[in-house]
Structures are given as C-alpha cells and as structure tokens.
PDB file of C-alpha atoms and ligand atoms in Angstrom:
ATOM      1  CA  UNK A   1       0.000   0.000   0.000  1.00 90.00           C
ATOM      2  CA  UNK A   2       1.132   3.899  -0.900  1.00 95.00           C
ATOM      3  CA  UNK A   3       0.740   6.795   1.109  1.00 95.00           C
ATOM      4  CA  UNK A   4      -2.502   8.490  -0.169  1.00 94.00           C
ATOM      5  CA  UNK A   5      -0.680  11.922   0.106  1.00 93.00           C
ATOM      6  CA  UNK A   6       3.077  11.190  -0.737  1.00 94.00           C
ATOM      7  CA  UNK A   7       2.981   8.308  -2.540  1.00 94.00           C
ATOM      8  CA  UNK A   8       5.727   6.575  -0.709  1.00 96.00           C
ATOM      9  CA  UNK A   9       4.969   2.972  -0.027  1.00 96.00           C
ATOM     10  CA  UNK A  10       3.813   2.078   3.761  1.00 95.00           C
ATOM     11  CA  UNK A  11       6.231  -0.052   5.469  1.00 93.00           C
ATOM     12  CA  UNK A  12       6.540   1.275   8.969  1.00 93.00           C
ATOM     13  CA  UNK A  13       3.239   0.529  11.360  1.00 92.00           C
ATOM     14  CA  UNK A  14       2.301   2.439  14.392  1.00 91.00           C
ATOM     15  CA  UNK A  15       0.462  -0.279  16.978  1.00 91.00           C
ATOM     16  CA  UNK A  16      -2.861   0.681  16.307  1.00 89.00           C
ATOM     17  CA  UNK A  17      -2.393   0.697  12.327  1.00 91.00           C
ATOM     18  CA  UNK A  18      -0.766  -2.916  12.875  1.00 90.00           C
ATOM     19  CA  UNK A  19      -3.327  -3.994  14.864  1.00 91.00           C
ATOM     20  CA  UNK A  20      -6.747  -2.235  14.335  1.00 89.00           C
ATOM     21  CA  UNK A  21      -7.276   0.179  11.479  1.00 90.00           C
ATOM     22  CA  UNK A  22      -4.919   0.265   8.396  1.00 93.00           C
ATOM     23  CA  UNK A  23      -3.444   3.882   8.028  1.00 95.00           C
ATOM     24  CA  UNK A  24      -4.280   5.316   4.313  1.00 94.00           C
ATOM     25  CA  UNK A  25      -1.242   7.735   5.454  1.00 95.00           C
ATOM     26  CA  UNK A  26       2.197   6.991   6.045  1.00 96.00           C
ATOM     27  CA  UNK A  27       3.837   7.366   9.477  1.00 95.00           C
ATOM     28  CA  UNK A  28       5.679  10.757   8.408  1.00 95.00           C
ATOM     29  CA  UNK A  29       3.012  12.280   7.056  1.00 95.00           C
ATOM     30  CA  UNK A  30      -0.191  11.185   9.912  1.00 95.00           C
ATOM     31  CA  UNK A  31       2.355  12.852  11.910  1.00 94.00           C
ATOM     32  CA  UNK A  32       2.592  16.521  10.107  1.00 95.00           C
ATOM     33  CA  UNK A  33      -1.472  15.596  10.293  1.00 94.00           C
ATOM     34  CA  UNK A  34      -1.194  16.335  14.127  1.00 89.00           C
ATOM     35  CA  UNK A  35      -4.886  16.213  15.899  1.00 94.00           C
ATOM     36  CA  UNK A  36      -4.707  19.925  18.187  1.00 93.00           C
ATOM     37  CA  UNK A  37      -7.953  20.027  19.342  1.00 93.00           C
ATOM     38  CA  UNK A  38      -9.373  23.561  19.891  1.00 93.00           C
ATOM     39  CA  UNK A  39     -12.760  24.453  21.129  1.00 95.00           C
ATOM     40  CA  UNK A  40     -13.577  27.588  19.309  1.00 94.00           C
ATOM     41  CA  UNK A  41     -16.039  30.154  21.025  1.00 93.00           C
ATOM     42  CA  UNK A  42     -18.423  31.823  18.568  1.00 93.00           C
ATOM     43  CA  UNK A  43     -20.801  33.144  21.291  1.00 93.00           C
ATOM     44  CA  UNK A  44     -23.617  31.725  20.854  1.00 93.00           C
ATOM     45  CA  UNK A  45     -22.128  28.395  21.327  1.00 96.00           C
ATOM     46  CA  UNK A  46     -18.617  26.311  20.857  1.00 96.00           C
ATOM     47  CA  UNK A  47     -17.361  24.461  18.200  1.00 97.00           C
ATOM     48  CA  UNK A  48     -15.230  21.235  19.014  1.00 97.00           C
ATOM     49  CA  UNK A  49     -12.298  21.039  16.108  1.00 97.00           C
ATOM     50  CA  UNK A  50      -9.434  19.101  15.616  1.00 97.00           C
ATOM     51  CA  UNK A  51      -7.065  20.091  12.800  1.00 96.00           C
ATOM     52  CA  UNK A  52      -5.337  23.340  12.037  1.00 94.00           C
ATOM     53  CA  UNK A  53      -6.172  24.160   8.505  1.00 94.00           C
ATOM     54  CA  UNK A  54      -2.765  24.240   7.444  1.00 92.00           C
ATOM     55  CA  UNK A  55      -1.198  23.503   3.703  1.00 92.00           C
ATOM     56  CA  UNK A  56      -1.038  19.517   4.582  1.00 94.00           C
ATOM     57  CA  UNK A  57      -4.716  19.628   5.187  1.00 95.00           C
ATOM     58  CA  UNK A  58      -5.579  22.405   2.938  1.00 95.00           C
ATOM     59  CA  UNK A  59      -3.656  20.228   0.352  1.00 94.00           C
ATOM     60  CA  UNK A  60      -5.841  16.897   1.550  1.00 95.00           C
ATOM     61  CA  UNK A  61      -9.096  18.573   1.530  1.00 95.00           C
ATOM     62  CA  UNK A  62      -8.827  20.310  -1.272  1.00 94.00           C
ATOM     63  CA  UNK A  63      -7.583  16.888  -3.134  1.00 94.00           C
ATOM     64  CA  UNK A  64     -10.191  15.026  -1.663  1.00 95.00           C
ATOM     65  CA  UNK A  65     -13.649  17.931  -1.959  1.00 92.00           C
ATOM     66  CA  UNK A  66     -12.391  19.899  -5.084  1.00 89.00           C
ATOM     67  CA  UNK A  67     -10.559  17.047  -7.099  1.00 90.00           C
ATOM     68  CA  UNK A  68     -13.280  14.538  -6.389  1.00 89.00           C
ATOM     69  CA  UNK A  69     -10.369  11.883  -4.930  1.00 91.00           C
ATOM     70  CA  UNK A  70     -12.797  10.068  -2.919  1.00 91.00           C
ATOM     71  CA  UNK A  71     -10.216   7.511  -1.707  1.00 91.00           C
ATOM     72  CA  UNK A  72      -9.066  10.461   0.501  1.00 95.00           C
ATOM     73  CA  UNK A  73     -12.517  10.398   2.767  1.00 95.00           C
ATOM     74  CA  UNK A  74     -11.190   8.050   5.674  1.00 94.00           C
ATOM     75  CA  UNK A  75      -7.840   9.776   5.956  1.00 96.00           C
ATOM     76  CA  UNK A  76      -9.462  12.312   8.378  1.00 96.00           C
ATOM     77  CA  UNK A  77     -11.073  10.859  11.064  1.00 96.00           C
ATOM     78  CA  UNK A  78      -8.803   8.393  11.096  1.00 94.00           C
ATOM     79  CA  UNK A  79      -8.344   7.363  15.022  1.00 90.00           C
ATOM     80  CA  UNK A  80     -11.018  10.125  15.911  1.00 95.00           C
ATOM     81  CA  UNK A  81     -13.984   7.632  14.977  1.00 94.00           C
ATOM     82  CA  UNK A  82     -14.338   5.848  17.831  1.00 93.00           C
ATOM     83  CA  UNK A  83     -13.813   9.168  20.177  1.00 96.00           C
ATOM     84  CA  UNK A  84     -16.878  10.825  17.873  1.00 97.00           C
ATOM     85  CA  UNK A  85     -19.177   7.644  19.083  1.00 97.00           C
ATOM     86  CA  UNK A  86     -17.994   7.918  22.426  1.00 97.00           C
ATOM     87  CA  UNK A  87     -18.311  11.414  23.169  1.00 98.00           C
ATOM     88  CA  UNK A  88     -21.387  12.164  21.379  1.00 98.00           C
ATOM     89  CA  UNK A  89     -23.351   9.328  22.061  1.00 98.00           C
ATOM     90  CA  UNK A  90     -27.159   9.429  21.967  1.00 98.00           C
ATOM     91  CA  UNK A  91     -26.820  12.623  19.811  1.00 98.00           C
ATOM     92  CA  UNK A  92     -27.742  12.607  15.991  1.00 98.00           C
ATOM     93  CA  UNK A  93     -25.711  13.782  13.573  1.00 98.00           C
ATOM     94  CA  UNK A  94     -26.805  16.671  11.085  1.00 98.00           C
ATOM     95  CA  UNK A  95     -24.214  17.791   7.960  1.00 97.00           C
ATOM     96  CA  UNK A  96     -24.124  21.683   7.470  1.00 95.00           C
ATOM     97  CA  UNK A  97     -25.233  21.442   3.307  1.00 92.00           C
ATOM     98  CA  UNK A  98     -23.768  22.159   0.604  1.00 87.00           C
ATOM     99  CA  UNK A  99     -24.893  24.226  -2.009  1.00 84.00           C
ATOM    100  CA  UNK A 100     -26.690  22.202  -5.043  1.00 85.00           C
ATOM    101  CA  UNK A 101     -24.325  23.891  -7.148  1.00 85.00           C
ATOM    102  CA  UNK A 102     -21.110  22.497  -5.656  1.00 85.00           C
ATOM    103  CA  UNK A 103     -22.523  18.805  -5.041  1.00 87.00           C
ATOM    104  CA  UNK A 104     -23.615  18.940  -8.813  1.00 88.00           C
ATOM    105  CA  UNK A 105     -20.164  19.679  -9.472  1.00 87.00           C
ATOM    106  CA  UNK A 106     -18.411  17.566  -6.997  1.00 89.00           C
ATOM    107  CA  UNK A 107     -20.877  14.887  -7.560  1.00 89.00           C
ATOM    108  CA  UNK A 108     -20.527  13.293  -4.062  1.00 91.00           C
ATOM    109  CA  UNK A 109     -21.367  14.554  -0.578  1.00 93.00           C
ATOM    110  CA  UNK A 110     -18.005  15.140   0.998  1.00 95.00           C
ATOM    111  CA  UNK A 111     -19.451  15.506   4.736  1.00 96.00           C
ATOM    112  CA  UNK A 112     -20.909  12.088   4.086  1.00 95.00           C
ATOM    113  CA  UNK A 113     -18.355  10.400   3.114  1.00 96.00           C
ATOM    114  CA  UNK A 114     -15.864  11.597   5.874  1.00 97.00           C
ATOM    115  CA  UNK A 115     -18.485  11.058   8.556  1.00 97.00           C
ATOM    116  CA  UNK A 116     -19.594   7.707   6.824  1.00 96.00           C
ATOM    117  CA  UNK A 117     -18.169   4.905   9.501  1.00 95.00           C
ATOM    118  CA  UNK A 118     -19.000   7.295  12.314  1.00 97.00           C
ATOM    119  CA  UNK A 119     -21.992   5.077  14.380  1.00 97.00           C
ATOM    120  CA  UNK A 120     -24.164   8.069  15.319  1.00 98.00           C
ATOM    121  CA  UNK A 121     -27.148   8.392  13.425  1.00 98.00           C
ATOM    122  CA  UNK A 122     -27.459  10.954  10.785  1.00 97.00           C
ATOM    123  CA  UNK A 123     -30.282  12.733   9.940  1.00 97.00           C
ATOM    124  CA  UNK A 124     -31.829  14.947   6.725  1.00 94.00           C
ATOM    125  CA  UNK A 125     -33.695  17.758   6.287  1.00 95.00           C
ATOM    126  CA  UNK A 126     -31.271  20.872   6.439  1.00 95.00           C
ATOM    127  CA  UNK A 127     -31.269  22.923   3.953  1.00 92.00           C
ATOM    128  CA  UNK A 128     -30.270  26.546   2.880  1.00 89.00           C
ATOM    129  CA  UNK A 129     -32.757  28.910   1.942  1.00 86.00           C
ATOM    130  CA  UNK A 130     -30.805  30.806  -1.134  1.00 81.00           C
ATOM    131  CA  UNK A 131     -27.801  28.920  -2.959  1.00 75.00           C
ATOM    132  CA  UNK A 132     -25.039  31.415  -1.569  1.00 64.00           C
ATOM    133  CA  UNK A 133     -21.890  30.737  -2.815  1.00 62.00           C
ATOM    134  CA  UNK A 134     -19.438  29.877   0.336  1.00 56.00           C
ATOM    135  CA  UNK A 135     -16.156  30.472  -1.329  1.00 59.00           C
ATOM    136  CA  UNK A 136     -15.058  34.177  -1.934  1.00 58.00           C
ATOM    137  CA  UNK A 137     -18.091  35.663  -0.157  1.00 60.00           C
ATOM    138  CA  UNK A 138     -18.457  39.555   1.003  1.00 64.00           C
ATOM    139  CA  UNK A 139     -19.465  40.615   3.935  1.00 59.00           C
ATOM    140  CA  UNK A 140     -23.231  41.283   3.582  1.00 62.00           C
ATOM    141  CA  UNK A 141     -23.013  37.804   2.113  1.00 67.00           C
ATOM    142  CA  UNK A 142     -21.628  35.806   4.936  1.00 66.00           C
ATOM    143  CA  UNK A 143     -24.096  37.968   6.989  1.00 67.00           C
ATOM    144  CA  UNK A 144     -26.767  36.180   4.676  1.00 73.00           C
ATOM    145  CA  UNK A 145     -25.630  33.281   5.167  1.00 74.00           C
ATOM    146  CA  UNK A 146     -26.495  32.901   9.215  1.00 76.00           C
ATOM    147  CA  UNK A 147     -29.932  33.502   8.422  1.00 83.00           C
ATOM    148  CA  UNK A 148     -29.854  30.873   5.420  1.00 88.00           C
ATOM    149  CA  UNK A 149     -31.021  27.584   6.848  1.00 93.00           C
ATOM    150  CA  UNK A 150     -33.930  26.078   7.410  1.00 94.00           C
ATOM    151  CA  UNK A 151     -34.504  22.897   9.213  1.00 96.00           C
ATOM    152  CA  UNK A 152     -37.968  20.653   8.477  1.00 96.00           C
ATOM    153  CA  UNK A 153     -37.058  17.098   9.814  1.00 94.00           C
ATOM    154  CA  UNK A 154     -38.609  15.815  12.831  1.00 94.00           C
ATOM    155  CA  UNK A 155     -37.695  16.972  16.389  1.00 96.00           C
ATOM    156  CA  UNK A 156     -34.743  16.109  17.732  1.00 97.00           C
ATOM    157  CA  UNK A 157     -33.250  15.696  21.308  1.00 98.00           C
ATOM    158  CA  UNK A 158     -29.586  16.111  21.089  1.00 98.00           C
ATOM    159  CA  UNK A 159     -28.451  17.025  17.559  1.00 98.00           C
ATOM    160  CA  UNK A 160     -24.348  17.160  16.406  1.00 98.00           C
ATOM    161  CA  UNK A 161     -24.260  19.774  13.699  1.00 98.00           C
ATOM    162  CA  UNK A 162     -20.688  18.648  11.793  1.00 98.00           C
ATOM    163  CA  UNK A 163     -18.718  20.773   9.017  1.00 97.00           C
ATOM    164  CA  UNK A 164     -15.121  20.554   7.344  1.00 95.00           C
ATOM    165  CA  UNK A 165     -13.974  23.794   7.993  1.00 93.00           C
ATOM    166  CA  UNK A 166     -14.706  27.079  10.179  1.00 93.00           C
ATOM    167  CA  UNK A 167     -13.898  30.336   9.312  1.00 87.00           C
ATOM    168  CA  UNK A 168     -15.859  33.061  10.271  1.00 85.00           C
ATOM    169  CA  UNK A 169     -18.561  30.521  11.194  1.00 90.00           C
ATOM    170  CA  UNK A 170     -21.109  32.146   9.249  1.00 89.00           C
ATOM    171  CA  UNK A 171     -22.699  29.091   8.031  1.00 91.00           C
ATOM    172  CA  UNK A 172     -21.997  26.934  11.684  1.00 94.00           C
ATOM    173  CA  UNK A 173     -24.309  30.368  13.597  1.00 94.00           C
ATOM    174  CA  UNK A 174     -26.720  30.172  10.483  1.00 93.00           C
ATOM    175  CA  UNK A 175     -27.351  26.154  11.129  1.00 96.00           C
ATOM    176  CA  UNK A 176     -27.411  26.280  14.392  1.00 97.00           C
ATOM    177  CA  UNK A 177     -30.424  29.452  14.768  1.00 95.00           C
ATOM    178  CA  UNK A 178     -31.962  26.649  12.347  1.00 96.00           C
ATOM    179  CA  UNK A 179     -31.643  23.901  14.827  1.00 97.00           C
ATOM    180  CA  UNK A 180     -32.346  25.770  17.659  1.00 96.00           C
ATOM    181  CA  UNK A 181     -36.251  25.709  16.792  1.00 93.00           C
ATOM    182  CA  UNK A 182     -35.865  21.834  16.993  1.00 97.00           C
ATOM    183  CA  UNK A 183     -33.690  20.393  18.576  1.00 97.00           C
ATOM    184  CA  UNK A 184     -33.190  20.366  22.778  1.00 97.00           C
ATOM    185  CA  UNK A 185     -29.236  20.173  23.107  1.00 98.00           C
ATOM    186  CA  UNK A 186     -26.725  21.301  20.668  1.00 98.00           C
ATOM    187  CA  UNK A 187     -23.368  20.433  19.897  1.00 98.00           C
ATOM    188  CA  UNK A 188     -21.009  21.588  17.191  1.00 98.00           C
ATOM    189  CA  UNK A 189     -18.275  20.171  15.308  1.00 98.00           C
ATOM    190  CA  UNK A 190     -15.473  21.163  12.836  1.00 97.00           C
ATOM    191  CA  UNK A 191     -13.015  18.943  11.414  1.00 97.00           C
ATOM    192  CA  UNK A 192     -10.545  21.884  10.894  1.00 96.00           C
ATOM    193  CA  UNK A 193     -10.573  25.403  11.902  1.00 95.00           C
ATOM    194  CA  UNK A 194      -9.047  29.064  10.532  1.00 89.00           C
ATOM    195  CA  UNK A 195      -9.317  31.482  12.606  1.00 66.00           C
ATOM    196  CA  UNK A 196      -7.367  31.822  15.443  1.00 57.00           C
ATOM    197  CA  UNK A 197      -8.793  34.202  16.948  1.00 57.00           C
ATOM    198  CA  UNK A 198     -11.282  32.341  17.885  1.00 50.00           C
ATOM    199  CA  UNK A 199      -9.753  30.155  19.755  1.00 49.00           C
ATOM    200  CA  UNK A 200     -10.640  30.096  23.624  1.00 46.00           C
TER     201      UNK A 200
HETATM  202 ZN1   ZN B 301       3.071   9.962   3.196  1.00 61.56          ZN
END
C-alpha cells in the first residue's frame, strides 16, 4: 500500500495501524497531520475542532472535496472515529449542506463520506434557503448566510451539527439558529478550523 498523500509505499506501522485500522497515510506524514484540538467560542455556542487548517490539510481537503479523490474520505477521522461515538453518544448527527451547485459539481457529498463509519445516526432535512456561494463571499453575504437555513425534519433531542472547515462561522451560527427551533441540546463540530482568533 502507498501513502494516499506522498505516494511513498507504507512499510513502517504504528500499533494501532498494525493492529486495528490500516493507516491510508504513512507514518511521516499522519504525523505533520497532528490532531490539536481547539474548542472555538463563537458566542452563541462552541465548536469542538481538531485540525489546524494548514497547507497539509488544505492540500488533503482540497484533493479530496475539489478534485473529487474520494479515496481520501477516511484519511481524516482516522483514530477520531471511535472518540466521535464515544463522546457524542445518543446525539444525531446533522451535515451543514452544501450548495446544489457544488454537489452537482463535486458529484458526491463530501461531509458524508468523511463522517460515513462514524456510528451516530445521521439525519436529513437541512437545507439553505438561497444557494449562496461559500467560497469568496463579502461581507453582507456571509451575513446572509447565518440567516440561510432552514430545518424541516422531525424533532430532535440532542443534535451534532458537523462541518469541514470554520472560518468566520457564518454558516456553523446560520445552522445552528436553524436547529435551535428543533432540537433540545446542541453540539457543534469542525473537522478543521481558521481562525485563530477564535480560539478560547
Ligand atoms: Zn506519506
């Protein structure tokens, strides 16, 4: 087997890749992947993340969402799975959407696919409003885009809202005011974050 992101064949093993999940990374490169978990304060509620969006995962996300490399989709919660079930038991799991636009292009659902072996149940019925374009967005548009969701599944006791990235978290605030008609406790999630300002 290769290294999904430097193409050097695998032939060193940590313990757990030997002995319960195959990396699709090689050693040197899980390790520039470093896991620094952040909780990120946006006010109106926190945001559990994990990576740093720097040009390693920039580069892997990018490969994987952009260049339709689908292969890439377990890389990232690789070794976080089990802590996802764990921690967030008896909550269900909602994806922040896409636009149509972008999964047209992409042609696959890149939230599902990372989130795919996590055991929480995930549930539909999110969806935005207006098809606002995330990337590149002014001001008045990210503005937009906290009022952009709407929510019309059934009710829900403990919901896990999950994205890829946060930025600003425009679109995190915007699908969680959705969810908050809904749903009786909240949690948030981010696989990477930006802004370090945020951080708390
Ligand atoms: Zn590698």
């Amino acid at each position: 087997m290769r290294c999904l992101y430097c193409d050097k064949p695998i032939e060193k093993y940590t313990l757990y890749s030997f002995l319960l999940e195959p990396d699709e990374l090689c050693i040197e490169c899980r390790k520039k992947l470093k896991v620094k978990h952040r909780y990120l304060d946006l006010g109106e509620f926190k945001v559990e993340s994990f990576f740093e969006y720097d040009s390693l995962f920039k580069s892997l996300l990018l490969q994987y969402k952009e260049c339709g490399d689908e292969a890439l989709k377990k890389v990232f919660l690789y070794e976080l799975k089990s802590y996802l079930d764990i921690r967030y038991f008896g909550y269900k799991m909602i994806m922040v959407p896409s636009s149509k636009i972008k999964l047209q292009s992409r042609g696959f659902d890149h939230l599902e696919g990372i989130f795919e072996d996590v055991k929480l149940q995930k549930v539909k019925g999110l969806r935005m409003k207006e098809e606002l374009c995330q990337e590149g967005k002014k001001f008045f548009e990210r503005a937009k885009m906290a009022d952009n969701y709407v929510y019309e599944g059934e009710k829900l006791a403990k919901v896990l809202i999950v994205d890829d990235m946060v930025t600003t978290g425009s679109s995190l605030r915007g699908v969680y005011r959705a969810m908050a008609l809904h749903a009786g406790k909240i949690k948030v999630l981010s696989l990477a974050y930006k802004n370090y300002t945020l951080q708390s």
